[in-house]
Short mmCIF file of C-alpha atoms in Angstrom, two decimals:
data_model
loop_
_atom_site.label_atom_id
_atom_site.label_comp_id
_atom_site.label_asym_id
_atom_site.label_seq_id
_atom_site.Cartn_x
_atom_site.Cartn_y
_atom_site.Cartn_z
CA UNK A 1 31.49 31.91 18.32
CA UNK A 2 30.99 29.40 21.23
CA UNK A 3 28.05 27.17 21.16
CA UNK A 4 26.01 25.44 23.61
CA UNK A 5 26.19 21.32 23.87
CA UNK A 6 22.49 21.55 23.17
CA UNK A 7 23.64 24.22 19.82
CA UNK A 8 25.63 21.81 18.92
CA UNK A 9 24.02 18.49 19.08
CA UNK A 10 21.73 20.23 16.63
CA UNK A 11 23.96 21.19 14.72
CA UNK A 12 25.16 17.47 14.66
CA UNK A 13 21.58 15.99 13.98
CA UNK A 14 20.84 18.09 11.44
CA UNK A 15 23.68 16.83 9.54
CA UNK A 16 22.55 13.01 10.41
CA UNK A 17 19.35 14.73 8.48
CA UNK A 18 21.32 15.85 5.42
CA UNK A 19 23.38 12.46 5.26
CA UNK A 20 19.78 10.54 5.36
CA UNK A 21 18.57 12.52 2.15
CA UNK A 22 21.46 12.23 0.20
CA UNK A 23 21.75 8.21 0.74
CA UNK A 24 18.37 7.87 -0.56
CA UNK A 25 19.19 9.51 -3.85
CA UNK A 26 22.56 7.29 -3.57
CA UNK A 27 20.71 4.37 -2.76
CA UNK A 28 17.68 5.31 -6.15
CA UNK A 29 21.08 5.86 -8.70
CA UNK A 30 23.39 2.78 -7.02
CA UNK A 31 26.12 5.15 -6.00
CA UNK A 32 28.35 2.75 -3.73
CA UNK A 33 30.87 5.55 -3.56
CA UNK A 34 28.90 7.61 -2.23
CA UNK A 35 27.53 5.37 0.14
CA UNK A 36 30.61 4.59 1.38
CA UNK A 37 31.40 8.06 2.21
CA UNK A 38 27.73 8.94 4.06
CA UNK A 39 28.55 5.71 6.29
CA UNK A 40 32.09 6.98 7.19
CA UNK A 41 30.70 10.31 7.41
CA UNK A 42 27.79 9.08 9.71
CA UNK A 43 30.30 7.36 11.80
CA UNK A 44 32.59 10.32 12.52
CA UNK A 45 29.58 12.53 14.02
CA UNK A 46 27.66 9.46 15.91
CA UNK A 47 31.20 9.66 17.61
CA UNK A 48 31.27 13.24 18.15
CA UNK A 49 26.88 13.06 19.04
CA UNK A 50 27.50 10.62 21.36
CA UNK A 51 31.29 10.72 23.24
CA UNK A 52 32.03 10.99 26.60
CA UNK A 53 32.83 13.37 28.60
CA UNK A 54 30.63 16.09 26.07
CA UNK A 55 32.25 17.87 23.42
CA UNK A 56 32.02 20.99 25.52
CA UNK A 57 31.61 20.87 29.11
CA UNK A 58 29.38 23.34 31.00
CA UNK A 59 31.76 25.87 33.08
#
């Protein structure tokens, strides 16, 4: 199923979301781990979110 860049820049914040609430549980219960992951994870779709040319391009 093709998406949309708009679809999926959604699709990419709403993650950004998800990552936000779990690092404030990991932040309450010290998790460095965890943390560690969410930032790598953060990084890898910021990347996608914001690359150039667009993850899909508008034929």
């Amino acid at each position: 199923m093709l998406m949309t860049e708009k679809e999926l820049n959604c699709h990419l914040l709403d993650l950004l979301d998800l990552i936000d609430d779990i690092q404030e549980a990991a932040e309450t219960d010290q998790a460095e781990t965890v943390l560690r992951l969410l930032a790598k994870k953060r990084k890898q779709i910021n990347r996608k979110l914001y690359q150039k040319p667009p993850l899909l391009s508008e034929e």
